[in-house]
């Protein structure tokens, strides 16, 4: 690729950046003095209440004798425990993504006829505008699929005759289209990049209307479009578990904030994508996979608890992997004793590891799951418990499914677009005020100095 001089960091940019850095630093004591809750969270990780929602609930505590006690985490979609939802559709041998999407959007579990019509509607919308793949996705493919996804979403604005209409009817129509199109936008973007930059064969498989979302993802991604029933089933469960997580997560809050300005759906969803792209939000599972790859190389005996414990301690001491002092896949802003998504996921992960002949790798993951919280509690002061989160196993699953790392976070987006859509509809339905929090200015007033008198 031709060198772009405008991408260079010049000495002038370095000098100006240093000025900007110095100008931006705020003394840490001032945040305490003015009771600013950084990250909109208190010391215990509890979020500042910014709104109300009926869409989902994240529970990690209960009140006992007037005191708040940490408990095993639970996640509810429209009042239904996710554990029960997953158990219900898997017991009947159904794919759950479409059924749970209906629940999140319309606050009701569909009956058989409603579910069938909803699937048909998603299948109908699973079609890109004429020449969109050739003219948009194939042109200047990006190495980052989240950027590709955002660009494609923003470009769809130009193909929509009612792009700026924020009526609930129109926003629902746009949301259903985006839910249907996300897998194609991300995977076709990956196929284009893999072809033009990595020299791989180019595959653009059209979706099949009768297939579930999970099946279509595997169908359009793989060269031969083949997949096992277990592969499709576990990907479907992964989509359901990533679909929604309360109104306070970063990308969903972004959805509420941008929606409150009454801008168009495409701008709102592109903003949410940008939020999810961040490694503190949607990109964590890639870090988990790479951390384990390093661990498998550095630890000679994966069953030796002392060796594994020693490696985990090195991670915390910034002596291993990326020297960040973190054990990736552990800890959560809300959950303390357990993340229900990880608990649900684990049984399916074990089954897939058996199908793929990766039982030893799964055993190592299970060992780290048990040892890592102990190592962290021994090394650091904890204000609340620590346990694995959903990212701990999701990257391992995607790796076993043969998904390229470039699609790990887009898979998250393919699921979370449902939650974003539900929250956008909720924000519009309640017709609230534009969201505008306060920042306290702390700079002294300064007298103006004429140019000739400045040092």
Coordinates of C-alpha atoms in Angstrom, one line a residue:
X1 CA 0.0 0.0 0.0
X2 CA 1.3 3.5 -0.9
X3 CA 2.7 5.4 2.0
X4 CA 0.3 8.2 3.2
X5 CA 2.4 11.1 4.5
X6 CA -0.7 12.5 6.3
X7 CA -0.5 9.5 8.6
X8 CA 3.0 10.4 9.9
X9 CA 3.6 11.6 13.4
X10 CA 5.9 14.6 12.8
X11 CA 8.0 16.5 15.4
X12 CA 5.5 19.3 15.3
X13 CA 2.6 16.9 16.1
X14 CA 4.7 15.5 19.0
X15 CA 5.3 19.0 20.4
X16 CA 1.7 20.0 20.1
X17 CA 0.5 16.7 21.6
X18 CA 2.7 17.3 24.6
X19 CA 1.1 20.7 25.1
X20 CA -2.4 19.1 24.8
X21 CA -1.4 16.4 27.3
X22 CA -0.3 19.0 29.8
X23 CA -3.4 21.1 29.3
X24 CA -5.6 18.1 29.8
X25 CA -4.3 16.8 33.1
X26 CA -6.6 17.3 36.1
X27 CA -5.3 16.6 39.6
X28 CA -6.8 13.4 40.9
X29 CA -7.7 14.8 44.3
X30 CA -10.2 17.1 42.6
X31 CA -12.3 14.2 41.5
X32 CA -12.7 13.2 45.1
X33 CA -13.1 16.8 46.3
X34 CA -16.1 17.4 44.0
X35 CA -17.5 13.9 44.4
X36 CA -17.1 13.1 40.7
X37 CA -17.9 9.5 40.0
X38 CA -15.4 8.7 37.2
X39 CA -16.8 6.4 34.6
X40 CA -20.2 7.2 36.1
X41 CA -19.5 4.5 38.7
X42 CA -18.9 4.6 42.5
X43 CA -16.0 2.9 44.3
X44 CA -17.9 -0.4 44.4
X45 CA -18.6 -0.3 40.7
X46 CA -22.3 0.7 41.0
X47 CA -23.4 2.8 38.1
X48 CA -24.9 6.3 38.5
X49 CA -28.6 6.1 37.9
X50 CA -29.2 7.8 34.5
X51 CA -32.5 6.3 33.3
X52 CA -35.2 3.7 33.6
X53 CA -35.7 0.6 31.3
X54 CA -38.0 -2.4 31.0
X55 CA -35.7 -4.1 28.5
X56 CA -33.3 -6.0 30.7
X57 CA -31.9 -6.3 34.2
X58 CA -28.4 -7.2 35.5
X59 CA -28.5 -8.5 39.0
X60 CA -25.4 -9.1 41.2
X61 CA -26.6 -8.3 44.7
X62 CA -29.4 -8.9 47.2
X63 CA -30.5 -7.1 50.4
X64 CA -30.1 -9.2 53.5
X65 CA -31.0 -7.5 56.9
X66 CA -30.7 -4.1 55.2
X67 CA -27.3 -4.8 53.8
X68 CA -26.3 -5.3 50.2
X69 CA -24.8 -8.8 49.7
X70 CA -23.0 -10.0 46.5
X71 CA -24.7 -12.9 44.9
X72 CA -24.3 -15.0 41.8
X73 CA -25.2 -12.9 38.8
X74 CA -28.4 -13.1 36.9
X75 CA -29.5 -11.5 33.6
X76 CA -33.1 -10.9 32.7
X77 CA -34.6 -10.0 29.3
X78 CA -38.0 -8.3 29.7
X79 CA -38.4 -10.0 33.1
X80 CA -37.4 -13.5 31.8
X81 CA -34.2 -15.1 33.2
X82 CA -31.8 -15.7 30.3
X83 CA -31.0 -19.1 31.8
X84 CA -34.6 -20.1 31.4
X85 CA -34.8 -18.7 27.9
X86 CA -31.8 -20.6 26.7
X87 CA -32.9 -23.8 28.5
X88 CA -36.4 -23.4 26.8
X89 CA -35.3 -23.1 23.2
X90 CA -32.4 -25.6 23.4
X91 CA -34.6 -28.2 25.0
X92 CA -37.0 -27.9 22.1
X93 CA -34.2 -28.0 19.6
X94 CA -34.9 -24.5 18.3
X95 CA -32.6 -21.7 17.4
X96 CA -33.2 -18.9 19.9
X97 CA -31.8 -15.7 18.3
X98 CA -35.0 -14.8 16.5
X99 CA -37.3 -15.7 19.3
X100 CA -35.3 -13.7 21.9
X101 CA -35.0 -10.7 19.5
X102 CA -38.8 -10.7 19.2
X103 CA -39.0 -10.7 23.0
X104 CA -36.6 -7.8 23.4
X105 CA -38.3 -5.7 20.7
X106 CA -41.9 -6.3 21.6
X107 CA -41.9 -7.3 25.3
X108 CA -43.6 -10.7 24.6
X109 CA -42.6 -14.2 23.8
X110 CA -44.0 -15.0 20.4
X111 CA -46.3 -17.9 19.7
X112 CA -45.5 -20.3 16.9
X113 CA -47.3 -18.2 14.2
X114 CA -45.8 -14.9 15.4
X115 CA -42.3 -16.4 15.5
X116 CA -42.8 -17.9 12.0
X117 CA -43.9 -14.5 10.6
X118 CA -41.0 -12.7 12.3
X119 CA -38.5 -15.1 10.9
X120 CA -40.0 -14.5 7.4
X121 CA -39.7 -10.7 7.9
X122 CA -36.1 -11.0 8.9
X123 CA -35.5 -13.2 5.9
X124 CA -37.2 -10.6 3.6
X125 CA -34.9 -7.8 4.9
X126 CA -31.8 -10.0 4.5
X127 CA -31.0 -8.4 1.2
X128 CA -28.5 -5.6 0.4
X129 CA -29.2 -2.8 -2.1
X130 CA -28.3 -3.6 -5.7
X131 CA -24.5 -3.4 -6.3
X132 CA -23.9 -2.5 -2.6
X133 CA -21.3 -5.2 -2.2
X134 CA -19.4 -4.2 -5.3
X135 CA -19.7 -0.4 -5.0
X136 CA -19.3 -0.1 -1.2
X137 CA -17.9 -3.1 0.6
X138 CA -15.3 -4.0 -2.1
X139 CA -14.0 -0.5 -2.3
X140 CA -11.1 0.4 0.0
X141 CA -11.6 -2.5 2.4
X142 CA -10.5 -1.8 5.9
X143 CA -8.4 -4.0 8.1
X144 CA -10.8 -3.4 11.0
X145 CA -14.2 -5.0 10.5
X146 CA -15.9 -2.8 13.0
X147 CA -14.9 0.3 11.0
X148 CA -16.1 -1.5 7.8
X149 CA -19.4 -2.3 9.6
X150 CA -19.8 1.4 10.7
X151 CA -19.0 2.7 7.2
X152 CA -21.5 0.3 5.6
X153 CA -24.2 1.3 8.1
X154 CA -23.7 5.0 7.5
X155 CA -23.8 4.4 3.7
X156 CA -27.1 2.6 4.0
X157 CA -28.5 6.0 4.9
X158 CA -28.1 7.0 1.2
X159 CA -30.2 4.1 0.1
X160 CA -33.1 4.8 2.5
X161 CA -36.0 6.9 1.2
X162 CA -37.1 7.6 4.8
X163 CA -33.7 7.8 6.4
X164 CA -34.5 10.8 8.7
X165 CA -38.0 9.7 9.7
X166 CA -37.8 9.0 13.5
X167 CA -41.4 7.7 13.8
X168 CA -41.5 4.4 15.7
X169 CA -42.9 2.6 12.7
X170 CA -40.0 3.7 10.5
X171 CA -37.3 3.2 13.2
X172 CA -38.6 -0.4 13.7
X173 CA -38.4 -1.0 10.0
X174 CA -34.8 0.3 9.9
X175 CA -33.9 -1.7 13.0
X176 CA -35.2 -5.0 11.5
X177 CA -33.2 -4.4 8.4
X178 CA -30.0 -3.7 10.3
X179 CA -30.5 -6.8 12.5
X180 CA -30.9 -8.8 9.3
X181 CA -28.0 -7.2 7.4
X182 CA -25.3 -7.0 10.1
X183 CA -23.9 -10.5 9.4
X184 CA -23.6 -9.8 5.7
X185 CA -22.0 -6.4 6.1
X186 CA -19.3 -7.6 8.5
X187 CA -18.5 -11.0 6.8
X188 CA -18.5 -9.6 3.3
X189 CA -16.2 -6.8 4.5
X190 CA -13.9 -9.5 6.0
X191 CA -14.0 -11.5 2.8
X192 CA -13.0 -8.4 0.7
X193 CA -10.1 -7.5 3.0
X194 CA -8.9 -11.1 3.1
X195 CA -8.9 -11.2 -0.7
X196 CA -7.4 -7.9 -1.5
X197 CA -4.8 -7.7 1.3
X198 CA -4.1 -11.3 2.2
X199 CA -4.5 -12.9 -1.3
X200 CA -7.2 -15.3 -0.2
X201 CA -9.9 -16.6 -2.4
X202 CA -13.0 -14.4 -2.5
X203 CA -16.3 -15.9 -1.3
X204 CA -19.6 -14.0 -1.4
X205 CA -22.3 -16.5 -0.5
X206 CA -25.8 -15.1 -0.6
X207 CA -27.8 -15.7 2.6
X208 CA -30.6 -18.3 2.7
X209 CA -33.9 -17.0 4.0
X210 CA -34.9 -20.2 5.6
X211 CA -31.8 -20.5 7.8
X212 CA -31.4 -19.0 11.2
X213 CA -29.1 -16.1 11.9
X214 CA -26.5 -18.4 13.4
X215 CA -26.7 -20.8 10.4
X216 CA -26.4 -17.9 7.9
X217 CA -23.3 -16.5 9.6
X218 CA -21.5 -19.9 9.2
X219 CA -23.0 -20.4 5.7
X220 CA -21.8 -17.1 4.3
X221 CA -18.4 -17.2 6.1
X222 CA -17.1 -20.6 5.2
X223 CA -15.9 -21.4 1.7
X224 CA -17.9 -24.7 1.6
X225 CA -20.8 -23.2 3.6
X226 CA -20.8 -26.4 5.8
X227 CA -21.2 -26.5 9.6
X228 CA -22.2 -29.1 12.2
X229 CA -25.5 -28.8 14.2
X230 CA -23.5 -28.3 17.4
X231 CA -21.5 -25.4 15.8
X232 CA -24.6 -23.6 14.8
X233 CA -26.3 -24.3 18.1
X234 CA -23.4 -22.9 20.2
X235 CA -23.1 -19.8 18.0
X236 CA -26.8 -19.2 18.4
X237 CA -26.5 -19.4 22.2
X238 CA -23.5 -17.0 22.0
X239 CA -25.6 -14.5 20.1
X240 CA -28.5 -14.7 22.6
X241 CA -26.1 -14.2 25.5
X242 CA -24.5 -11.1 23.9
X243 CA -27.8 -9.6 22.7
X244 CA -28.5 -7.3 25.6
X245 CA -27.0 -6.3 28.9
X246 CA -28.9 -3.5 30.6
X247 CA -29.0 0.2 29.6
X248 CA -25.8 1.2 31.4
X249 CA -23.2 -0.6 29.2
X250 CA -21.1 1.8 27.2
X251 CA -22.5 1.1 23.7
X252 CA -26.2 1.0 24.8
X253 CA -25.8 4.2 26.8
X254 CA -24.3 5.7 23.6
X255 CA -27.5 4.5 21.8
X256 CA -29.6 6.4 24.3
X257 CA -27.5 9.5 24.3
X258 CA -27.4 9.8 20.5
X259 CA -31.0 8.8 20.0
X260 CA -32.0 11.6 22.5
X261 CA -30.8 14.2 19.9
X262 CA -33.4 12.8 17.5
X263 CA -30.8 12.0 14.8
X264 CA -31.3 9.2 12.3
X265 CA -31.0 5.4 13.0
X266 CA -27.9 4.9 10.9
X267 CA -26.0 7.6 12.8
X268 CA -27.1 6.2 16.2
X269 CA -26.0 2.6 15.3
X270 CA -22.7 3.8 13.8
X271 CA -22.0 5.6 17.1
X272 CA -22.8 2.4 19.1
X273 CA -20.5 0.4 16.8
X274 CA -17.7 2.8 17.5
X275 CA -18.3 2.4 21.3
X276 CA -18.4 -1.4 21.1
X277 CA -15.2 -1.5 19.0
X278 CA -13.1 -0.3 22.0
X279 CA -10.9 -2.9 23.7
X280 CA -12.5 -2.0 27.1
X281 CA -15.9 -3.0 25.7
X282 CA -16.2 -5.4 22.8
X283 CA -12.6 -6.4 22.1
X284 CA -11.8 -8.2 25.3
X285 CA -12.3 -11.7 24.0
X286 CA -9.4 -11.4 21.5
X287 CA -7.1 -10.5 24.4
X288 CA -8.2 -13.6 26.3
X289 CA -7.4 -15.8 23.3
X290 CA -3.9 -14.3 22.8
X291 CA -3.2 -14.5 26.6
X292 CA -4.0 -18.2 26.6
X293 CA -1.8 -18.7 23.5
X294 CA 1.0 -17.2 25.4
X295 CA 0.2 -19.2 28.5
X296 CA 0.2 -22.5 26.5
X297 CA 3.6 -21.6 25.1
X298 CA 5.1 -20.5 28.5
X299 CA 3.6 -23.2 30.8
X300 CA 5.1 -26.6 30.1
X301 CA 2.5 -28.7 32.0
X302 CA -1.0 -27.3 31.6
X303 CA -2.2 -29.6 34.4
X304 CA 0.3 -28.3 36.9
X305 CA -1.5 -25.9 39.2
X306 CA 1.7 -24.4 40.6
X307 CA 3.0 -23.6 37.1
X308 CA -0.3 -22.1 36.0
X309 CA -0.6 -20.1 39.2
X310 CA 3.0 -18.8 38.7
X311 CA 2.1 -17.6 35.2
X312 CA -1.0 -15.8 36.5
X313 CA 1.0 -14.1 39.1
X314 CA 3.5 -12.9 36.4
X315 CA 0.5 -11.5 34.5
X316 CA -0.4 -9.3 37.5
X317 CA 3.2 -8.3 38.0
X318 CA 3.5 -7.2 34.4
X319 CA 6.1 -9.9 33.7
X320 CA 4.1 -11.9 31.1
X321 CA 2.1 -11.5 27.9
X322 CA 1.5 -7.8 27.2
X323 CA 2.9 -6.6 30.5
X324 CA -0.4 -4.7 31.3
X325 CA -0.9 -6.2 34.7
X326 CA -4.2 -7.8 33.8
X327 CA -5.7 -11.3 33.6
X328 CA -8.1 -10.9 30.7
X329 CA -11.6 -12.4 30.9
X330 CA -11.9 -11.8 34.7
X331 CA -13.8 -9.1 36.5
X332 CA -16.9 -7.1 35.5
X333 CA -18.3 -3.7 36.3
X334 CA -21.4 -5.2 37.9
X335 CA -21.0 -9.0 38.5
X336 CA -18.9 -10.2 41.4
X337 CA -19.5 -13.8 42.3
X338 CA -20.3 -15.0 38.7
X339 CA -21.4 -13.8 35.3
X340 CA -24.5 -15.8 34.3
X341 CA -23.6 -15.7 30.6
X342 CA -20.2 -17.4 31.3
X343 CA -22.0 -20.0 33.5
X344 CA -24.5 -20.8 30.8
X345 CA -21.9 -20.8 28.1
X346 CA -19.5 -23.1 29.8
X347 CA -21.5 -26.4 29.3
X348 CA -21.8 -25.7 25.6
X349 CA -18.1 -24.8 25.3
X350 CA -17.1 -28.2 26.9
X351 CA -19.3 -30.0 24.3
X352 CA -17.7 -28.2 21.4
X353 CA -14.2 -28.8 22.8
X354 CA -15.0 -32.5 22.7
X355 CA -16.2 -32.3 19.1
X356 CA -13.0 -30.5 18.1
X357 CA -10.7 -32.7 20.1
X358 CA -9.6 -29.8 22.3
X359 CA -10.3 -31.2 25.8
X360 CA -6.8 -30.3 27.1
X361 CA -7.3 -26.7 26.1
X362 CA -10.7 -26.6 27.8
X363 CA -9.2 -28.2 30.9
X364 CA -6.7 -25.3 31.0
X365 CA -9.4 -22.7 30.7
X366 CA -11.3 -24.4 33.6
X367 CA -8.2 -24.5 35.7
X368 CA -7.5 -20.8 35.1
X369 CA -11.2 -20.1 35.9
X370 CA -10.6 -21.6 39.3
X371 CA -7.1 -20.3 40.1
X372 CA -7.2 -16.7 38.7
X373 CA -9.7 -15.3 41.3
X374 CA -7.5 -16.7 44.1
X375 CA -4.3 -15.2 42.6
X376 CA -6.0 -11.8 42.2
X377 CA -7.3 -11.7 45.8
X378 CA -3.9 -12.7 47.1
X379 CA -2.2 -9.9 45.1
X380 CA -4.6 -7.0 45.2
X381 CA -7.1 -5.3 47.5
X382 CA -10.6 -6.1 46.2
X383 CA -13.7 -4.0 46.8
X384 CA -15.9 -6.8 45.5
X385 CA -15.5 -10.3 44.3
X386 CA -14.0 -11.3 41.0
X387 CA -15.0 -14.0 38.6
X388 CA -14.7 -14.8 34.9
X389 CA -16.9 -12.9 32.5
X390 CA -18.5 -13.9 29.2
X391 CA -15.4 -12.9 27.3
X392 CA -13.4 -15.6 29.0
X393 CA -15.0 -18.4 27.0
X394 CA -16.4 -16.6 23.9
X395 CA -13.0 -16.1 22.2
X396 CA -12.2 -19.8 22.8
X397 CA -15.6 -20.7 21.2
X398 CA -15.0 -18.5 18.2
X399 CA -11.5 -19.9 17.8
X400 CA -12.9 -23.5 17.8
X401 CA -15.5 -22.4 15.2
X402 CA -12.7 -21.2 13.0
X403 CA -13.8 -17.6 13.0
X404 CA -11.1 -15.1 12.2
X405 CA -10.1 -12.8 15.0
X406 CA -11.2 -9.9 12.8
X407 CA -14.8 -11.0 13.3
X408 CA -14.8 -11.6 17.1
X409 CA -16.1 -8.1 17.9
X410 CA -18.4 -7.9 14.9
X411 CA -20.1 -11.1 16.1
X412 CA -20.8 -9.2 19.3
X413 CA -22.3 -6.4 17.3
X414 CA -24.4 -8.9 15.3
X415 CA -26.0 -9.8 18.6
X416 CA -26.1 -6.5 20.3
X417 CA -27.8 -4.7 17.4
X418 CA -31.0 -6.2 18.8
X419 CA -30.5 -4.6 22.3
X420 CA -29.4 -1.3 20.7
X421 CA -32.6 -1.3 18.6
X422 CA -34.8 -2.0 21.6
X423 CA -33.2 0.8 23.6
X424 CA -33.5 3.2 20.7
X425 CA -37.2 2.4 20.4
X426 CA -37.6 2.8 24.2
X427 CA -35.9 6.2 24.2
X428 CA -38.1 7.5 21.3
X429 CA -41.3 6.0 22.8
X430 CA -40.7 8.0 26.0
X431 CA -39.8 11.2 24.2
X432 CA -37.3 12.2 26.8
X433 CA -35.1 15.3 26.9
X434 CA -31.8 15.4 25.1
X435 CA -29.2 13.7 27.4
X436 CA -26.8 16.4 28.7
X437 CA -24.8 15.6 31.9
X438 CA -22.7 18.2 33.7
X439 CA -19.0 18.8 33.9
X440 CA -17.6 21.1 36.5
X441 CA -15.1 23.7 35.1
X442 CA -12.1 24.2 37.4
X443 CA -9.9 26.5 35.4
X444 CA -9.2 30.0 36.8
X445 CA -10.5 33.0 34.9
X446 CA -7.7 34.6 32.8
X447 CA -7.4 38.2 31.5
X448 CA -6.9 38.5 27.8
X449 CA -3.3 39.3 26.7
X450 CA -2.7 41.1 23.4
X451 CA -0.6 39.2 20.9
X452 CA 2.3 41.7 21.1
X453 CA 2.5 41.3 24.9
X454 CA 2.5 37.5 25.0
X455 CA 5.9 35.8 26.1

